[in-house]
PDB file of N, CA and C in Angstrom:
ATOM      1  N   ILE A   1       1.270  -1.316  -0.144  1.00 84.00           N
ATOM      2  CA  ILE A   1      -0.311  -0.214  -0.086  1.00 84.00           C
ATOM      3  C   ILE A   1       1.261   1.029   0.151  1.00 84.00           C
ATOM      4  N   TRP A   2       2.287   1.410   0.752  1.00 84.00           N
ATOM      5  CA  TRP A   2       2.974   2.041   1.293  1.00 84.00           C
ATOM      6  C   TRP A   2       3.657   2.525  -0.608  1.00 84.00           C
ATOM      7  N   ASP A   3       3.820   1.248  -0.932  1.00 87.00           N
ATOM      8  CA  ASP A   3       4.323   2.053  -2.635  1.00 87.00           C
ATOM      9  C   ASP A   3       3.437   2.660  -3.340  1.00 87.00           C
ATOM     10  N   VAL A   4       1.603   2.189  -3.694  1.00 92.00           N
ATOM     11  CA  VAL A   4       0.940   2.188  -4.134  1.00 92.00           C
ATOM     12  C   VAL A   4       1.316   3.604  -3.631  1.00 92.00           C
ATOM     13  N   ALA A   5       0.944   4.186  -3.040  1.00 89.00           N
ATOM     14  CA  ALA A   5       0.514   5.513  -1.909  1.00 89.00           C
ATOM     15  C   ALA A   5       1.912   6.329  -2.147  1.00 89.00           C
ATOM     16  N   ILE A   6       2.656   6.254  -2.448  1.00 86.00           N
ATOM     17  CA  ILE A   6       3.362   7.604  -2.444  1.00 86.00           C
ATOM     18  C   ILE A   6       4.047   7.460  -4.664  1.00 86.00           C
ATOM     19  N   GLU A   7       3.547   6.276  -5.111  1.00 90.00           N
ATOM     20  CA  GLU A   7       3.514   6.729  -6.918  1.00 90.00           C
ATOM     21  C   GLU A   7       1.969   7.268  -7.291  1.00 90.00           C
ATOM     22  N   ALA A   8       0.937   7.405  -6.194  1.00 93.00           N
ATOM     23  CA  ALA A   8      -0.600   8.078  -6.879  1.00 93.00           C
ATOM     24  C   ALA A   8       0.039   9.522  -7.009  1.00 93.00           C
ATOM     25  N   CYS A   9       1.266  10.110  -6.168  1.00 88.00           N
ATOM     26  CA  CYS A   9       1.900  11.644  -4.765  1.00 88.00           C
ATOM     27  C   CYS A   9       2.929  12.226  -6.437  1.00 88.00           C
ATOM     28  N   LEU A  10       3.083  11.024  -6.603  1.00 90.00           N
ATOM     29  CA  LEU A  10       4.615  11.303  -7.538  1.00 90.00           C
ATOM     30  C   LEU A  10       3.982  11.377  -8.973  1.00 90.00           C
ATOM     31  N   ARG A  11       2.702  10.995  -9.212  1.00 92.00           N
ATOM     32  CA  ARG A  11       2.086  10.266 -10.498  1.00 92.00           C
ATOM     33  C   ARG A  11       1.319  12.438 -10.833  1.00 92.00           C
ATOM     34  N   GLU A  12       0.525  12.742  -8.967  1.00 91.00           N
ATOM     35  CA  GLU A  12       0.061  13.734  -9.236  1.00 91.00           C
ATOM     36  C   GLU A  12       1.454  15.536  -8.736  1.00 91.00           C
ATOM     37  N   GLY A  13       2.766  15.332  -9.259  1.00 89.00           N
ATOM     38  CA  GLY A  13       3.272  16.273  -9.025  1.00 89.00           C
ATOM     39  C   GLY A  13       3.517  16.976  -7.333  1.00 89.00           C
ATOM     40  N   GLY A  14       2.775  15.663  -6.666  1.00 87.00           N
ATOM     41  CA  GLY A  14       3.178  15.737  -4.989  1.00 87.00           C
ATOM     42  C   GLY A  14       4.685  14.757  -4.858  1.00 87.00           C
ATOM     43  N   THR A  15       5.356  15.236  -3.556  1.00 83.00           N
ATOM     44  CA  THR A  15       6.400  14.536  -3.436  1.00 83.00           C
ATOM     45  C   THR A  15       6.208  13.364  -2.078  1.00 83.00           C
ATOM     46  N   MET A  16       7.447  12.694  -1.922  1.00 78.00           N
ATOM     47  CA  MET A  16       7.141  11.236  -1.090  1.00 78.00           C
ATOM     48  C   MET A  16       7.009  11.712   0.016  1.00 78.00           C
ATOM     49  N   SER A  17       8.126  13.159  -0.269  1.00 74.00           N
ATOM     50  CA  SER A  17       8.412  13.010   1.893  1.00 74.00           C
ATOM     51  C   SER A  17       8.141  14.503   2.059  1.00 74.00           C
ATOM     52  N   HIS A  18       8.476  14.878   3.230  1.00 66.00           N
ATOM     53  CA  HIS A  18       7.480  15.979   3.205  1.00 66.00           C
ATOM     54  C   HIS A  18       8.507  16.316   5.378  1.00 66.00           C
ATOM     55  N   GLN A  19       8.990  16.414   6.431  1.00 64.00           N
ATOM     56  CA  GLN A  19       9.651  16.585   7.137  1.00 64.00           C
ATOM     57  C   GLN A  19      10.770  15.743   6.925  1.00 64.00           C
ATOM     58  N   HIS A  20      10.326  14.591   7.166  1.00 67.00           N
ATOM     59  CA  HIS A  20      11.827  13.050   7.466  1.00 67.00           C
ATOM     60  C   HIS A  20      12.539  13.252   6.171  1.00 67.00           C
ATOM     61  N   GLY A  21      13.868  12.604   6.101  1.00 65.00           N
ATOM     62  CA  GLY A  21      14.346  12.451   4.962  1.00 65.00           C
ATOM     63  C   GLY A  21      13.866  11.157   4.385  1.00 65.00           C
ATOM     64  N   VAL A  22      14.145  11.295   2.417  1.00 66.00           N
ATOM     65  CA  VAL A  22      13.889   9.638   1.981  1.00 66.00           C
ATOM     66  C   VAL A  22      14.624   8.472   2.696  1.00 66.00           C
ATOM     67  N   GLY A  23      15.486   8.043   3.410  1.00 67.00           N
ATOM     68  CA  GLY A  23      16.261   6.860   3.653  1.00 67.00           C
ATOM     69  C   GLY A  23      15.922   6.055   2.625  1.00 67.00           C
ATOM     70  N   LEU A  24      16.188   4.635   3.086  1.00 73.00           N
ATOM     71  CA  LEU A  24      16.263   3.474   2.536  1.00 73.00           C
ATOM     72  C   LEU A  24      14.953   3.188   2.399  1.00 73.00           C
ATOM     73  N   SER A  25      14.006   3.061   3.172  1.00 72.00           N
ATOM     74  CA  SER A  25      12.242   2.816   2.426  1.00 72.00           C
ATOM     75  C   SER A  25      11.841   4.231   1.330  1.00 72.00           C
ATOM     76  N   ARG A  26      12.193   5.022   1.243  1.00 76.00           N
ATOM     77  CA  ARG A  26      11.721   5.155   0.068  1.00 76.00           C
ATOM     78  C   ARG A  26      12.672   5.320  -1.355  1.00 76.00           C
ATOM     79  N   SER A  27      14.404   4.983  -0.833  1.00 80.00           N
ATOM     80  CA  SER A  27      14.962   5.526  -2.006  1.00 80.00           C
ATOM     81  C   SER A  27      14.957   4.865  -3.217  1.00 80.00           C
ATOM     82  N   THR A  28      14.344   3.868  -3.596  1.00 81.00           N
ATOM     83  CA  THR A  28      14.040   3.213  -4.531  1.00 81.00           C
ATOM     84  C   THR A  28      12.448   4.545  -5.734  1.00 81.00           C
ATOM     85  N   PHE A  29      12.088   5.481  -4.967  1.00 82.00           N
ATOM     86  CA  PHE A  29      11.489   6.466  -6.088  1.00 82.00           C
ATOM     87  C   PHE A  29      12.078   8.054  -5.964  1.00 82.00           C
ATOM     88  N   THR A  30      13.472   7.896  -5.231  1.00 84.00           N
ATOM     89  CA  THR A  30      14.249   8.904  -4.936  1.00 84.00           C
ATOM     90  C   THR A  30      14.198  10.047  -6.909  1.00 84.00           C
ATOM     91  N   GLU A  31      14.433   8.763  -8.434  1.00 87.00           N
ATOM     92  CA  GLU A  31      15.276   9.059  -9.138  1.00 87.00           C
ATOM     93  C   GLU A  31      13.085   9.481  -9.476  1.00 87.00           C
ATOM     94  N   SER A  32      12.730   9.131  -9.350  1.00 85.00           N
ATOM     95  CA  SER A  32      10.902   9.535 -10.433  1.00 85.00           C
ATOM     96  C   SER A  32      10.016  10.476 -10.213  1.00 85.00           C
ATOM     97  N   GLU A  33      11.151  10.849  -8.941  1.00 83.00           N
ATOM     98  CA  GLU A  33      10.254  12.121  -8.278  1.00 83.00           C
ATOM     99  C   GLU A  33      11.269  13.193  -8.429  1.00 83.00           C
ATOM    100  N   LEU A  34      12.987  13.408  -8.881  1.00 86.00           N
ATOM    101  CA  LEU A  34      13.361  13.716  -8.882  1.00 86.00           C
ATOM    102  C   LEU A  34      13.487  14.488 -10.407  1.00 86.00           C
ATOM    103  N   GLY A  35      13.411  13.318 -11.269  1.00 89.00           N
ATOM    104  CA  GLY A  35      13.614  13.506 -12.484  1.00 89.00           C
ATOM    105  C   GLY A  35      15.109  13.203 -12.972  1.00 89.00           C
ATOM    106  N   SER A  36      15.851  14.051 -14.541  1.00 93.00           N
ATOM    107  CA  SER A  36      16.662  14.373 -14.619  1.00 93.00           C
ATOM    108  C   SER A  36      17.251  15.025 -13.500  1.00 93.00           C
ATOM    109  N   ALA A  37      16.953  16.125 -12.781  1.00 92.00           N
ATOM    110  CA  ALA A  37      17.890  15.791 -11.671  1.00 92.00           C
ATOM    111  C   ALA A  37      18.504  14.641 -10.915  1.00 92.00           C
ATOM    112  N   PHE A  38      17.872  13.452 -11.433  1.00 90.00           N
ATOM    113  CA  PHE A  38      18.456  12.446 -10.062  1.00 90.00           C
ATOM    114  C   PHE A  38      19.773  12.370 -10.691  1.00 90.00           C
ATOM    115  N   ARG A  39      20.883  12.947 -11.873  1.00 92.00           N
ATOM    116  CA  ARG A  39      21.681  12.725 -12.221  1.00 92.00           C
ATOM    117  C   ARG A  39      22.917  12.944 -12.492  1.00 92.00           C
ATOM    118  N   VAL A  40      22.452  14.385 -11.219  1.00 94.00           N
ATOM    119  CA  VAL A  40      23.080  15.631 -10.983  1.00 94.00           C
ATOM    120  C   VAL A  40      23.473  15.304  -9.828  1.00 94.00           C
ATOM    121  N   LEU A  41      22.120  14.323  -8.880  1.00 90.00           N
ATOM    122  CA  LEU A  41      22.793  13.967  -7.709  1.00 90.00           C
ATOM    123  C   LEU A  41      23.535  12.977  -7.693  1.00 90.00           C
ATOM    124  N   VAL A  42      23.671  12.456  -8.699  1.00 91.00           N
ATOM    125  CA  VAL A  42      24.794  10.761  -8.953  1.00 91.00           C
ATOM    126  C   VAL A  42      25.773  10.945  -8.880  1.00 91.00           C
ATOM    127  N   ASP A  43      25.971  12.539 -10.245  1.00 93.00           N
ATOM    128  CA  ASP A  43      27.481  12.785 -10.370  1.00 93.00           C
ATOM    129  C   ASP A  43      27.664  13.287  -9.242  1.00 93.00           C
ATOM    130  N   MET A  44      26.930  14.642  -8.102  1.00 93.00           N
ATOM    131  CA  MET A  44      27.411  14.667  -6.923  1.00 93.00           C
ATOM    132  C   MET A  44      27.540  13.471  -5.653  1.00 93.00           C
ATOM    133  N   LYS A  45      27.112  12.615  -5.956  1.00 90.00           N
ATOM    134  CA  LYS A  45      27.567  12.074  -5.063  1.00 90.00           C
ATOM    135  C   LYS A  45      28.814  11.164  -5.408  1.00 90.00           C
ATOM    136  N   LYS A  46      29.460  10.975  -6.742  1.00 91.00           N
ATOM    137  CA  LYS A  46      29.884  10.257  -7.311  1.00 91.00           C
ATOM    138  C   LYS A  46      31.688  11.266  -7.262  1.00 91.00           C
ATOM    139  N   ALA A  47      31.768  12.485  -6.999  1.00 94.00           N
ATOM    140  CA  ALA A  47      32.303  13.388  -6.739  1.00 94.00           C
ATOM    141  C   ALA A  47      32.658  13.572  -5.563  1.00 94.00           C
ATOM    142  N   LEU A  48      31.959  13.702  -4.748  1.00 94.00           N
ATOM    143  CA  LEU A  48      32.235  14.027  -3.318  1.00 94.00           C
ATOM    144  C   LEU A  48      31.993  12.175  -2.413  1.00 94.00           C
ATOM    145  N   ASP A  49      31.775  11.381  -2.928  1.00 92.00           N
ATOM    146  CA  ASP A  49      32.263  10.160  -2.235  1.00 92.00           C
ATOM    147  C   ASP A  49      32.433   9.196  -3.052  1.00 92.00           C
ATOM    148  N   PRO A  50      33.953   8.936  -3.840  1.00 92.00           N
ATOM    149  CA  PRO A  50      34.329   8.656  -4.771  1.00 92.00           C
ATOM    150  C   PRO A  50      34.789   6.428  -4.555  1.00 92.00           C
ATOM    151  N   LYS A  51      34.553   6.975  -2.636  1.00 91.00           N
ATOM    152  CA  LYS A  51      34.800   5.705  -3.171  1.00 91.00           C
ATOM    153  C   LYS A  51      33.501   4.834  -2.299  1.00 91.00           C
ATOM    154  N   GLY A  52      32.644   5.844  -1.856  1.00 87.00           N
ATOM    155  CA  GLY A  52      30.528   5.148  -1.425  1.00 87.00           C
ATOM    156  C   GLY A  52      30.455   4.862  -0.279  1.00 87.00           C
ATOM    157  N   ILE A  53      32.108   5.263   0.286  1.00 89.00           N
ATOM    158  CA  ILE A  53      31.030   5.059   1.828  1.00 89.00           C
ATOM    159  C   ILE A  53      30.468   6.011   3.036  1.00 89.00           C
ATOM    160  N   MET A  54      29.585   6.685   2.687  1.00 88.00           N
ATOM    161  CA  MET A  54      28.814   7.866   2.987  1.00 88.00           C
ATOM    162  C   MET A  54      27.234   7.673   2.890  1.00 88.00           C
ATOM    163  N   ASN A  55      26.813   6.971   3.987  1.00 84.00           N
ATOM    164  CA  ASN A  55      25.249   6.999   3.840  1.00 84.00           C
ATOM    165  C   ASN A  55      25.167   5.745   2.338  1.00 84.00           C
ATOM    166  N   PRO A  56      25.446   4.462   1.941  1.00 83.00           N
ATOM    167  CA  PRO A  56      25.549   3.618   0.909  1.00 83.00           C
ATOM    168  C   PRO A  56      24.212   3.394   0.771  1.00 83.00           C
ATOM    169  N   GLY A  57      23.622   3.399  -0.379  1.00 78.00           N
ATOM    170  CA  GLY A  57      22.231   2.884  -0.634  1.00 78.00           C
ATOM    171  C   GLY A  57      21.233   4.021  -0.695  1.00 78.00           C
ATOM    172  N   LYS A  58      21.838   5.065   0.466  1.00 80.00           N
ATOM    173  CA  LYS A  58      20.880   5.994   0.997  1.00 80.00           C
ATOM    174  C   LYS A  58      20.184   6.964  -0.679  1.00 80.00           C
ATOM    175  N   LEU A  59      19.097   8.369  -0.840  1.00 74.00           N
ATOM    176  CA  LEU A  59      18.489   7.979  -1.654  1.00 74.00           C
ATOM    177  C   LEU A  59      18.206   7.774  -2.620  1.00 74.00           C
ATOM    178  N   GLY A  60      18.406   6.842  -2.445  1.00 76.00           N
ATOM    179  CA  GLY A  60      18.726   5.593  -3.900  1.00 76.00           C
ATOM    180  C   GLY A  60      20.022   5.818  -4.527  1.00 76.00           C
ATOM    181  N   LEU A  61      20.714   6.045  -4.044  1.00 77.00           N
ATOM    182  CA  LEU A  61      22.366   6.182  -4.698  1.00 77.00           C
ATOM    183  C   LEU A  61      23.014   4.823  -4.348  1.00 77.00           C
ATOM    184  N   GLY A  62      23.451   3.922  -5.148  1.00 66.00           N
ATOM    185  CA  GLY A  62      24.321   2.726  -4.416  1.00 66.00           C
ATOM    186  C   GLY A  62      25.928   3.261  -4.400  1.00 66.00           C
ATOM    187  N   VAL A  63      26.499   2.386  -3.736  1.00 46.00           N
ATOM    188  CA  VAL A  63      28.325   2.133  -3.642  1.00 46.00           C
ATOM    189  C   VAL A  63      28.781   2.303  -5.539  1.00 46.00           C
ATOM    190  N   ARG A  64      28.265   1.890  -5.996  1.00 45.00           N
ATOM    191  CA  ARG A  64      28.732   2.346  -7.126  1.00 45.00           C
ATOM    192  C   ARG A  64      27.169   2.762  -8.747  1.00 45.00           C
ATOM    193  N   GLU A  65      26.940   3.773  -8.742  1.00 44.00           N
ATOM    194  CA  GLU A  65      26.304   4.242  -9.554  1.00 44.00           C
ATOM    195  C   GLU A  65      25.810   4.559 -11.893  1.00 44.00           C
TER     196      GLU A  65
END
């Protein structure tokens, strides 16, 4: 039910999160929510954390994107 609710929110232009972070439970939806900006986030993560040791898997970003 949670995934269906998030998908409905994103489809209607809403967001998957508000005052709390995305974390692991919602990380699979990060790319859907950010669209083309997700690539910027991936590139920033690679530049700032080339070894992938800071919060691996958070925000839908794996150690090796």
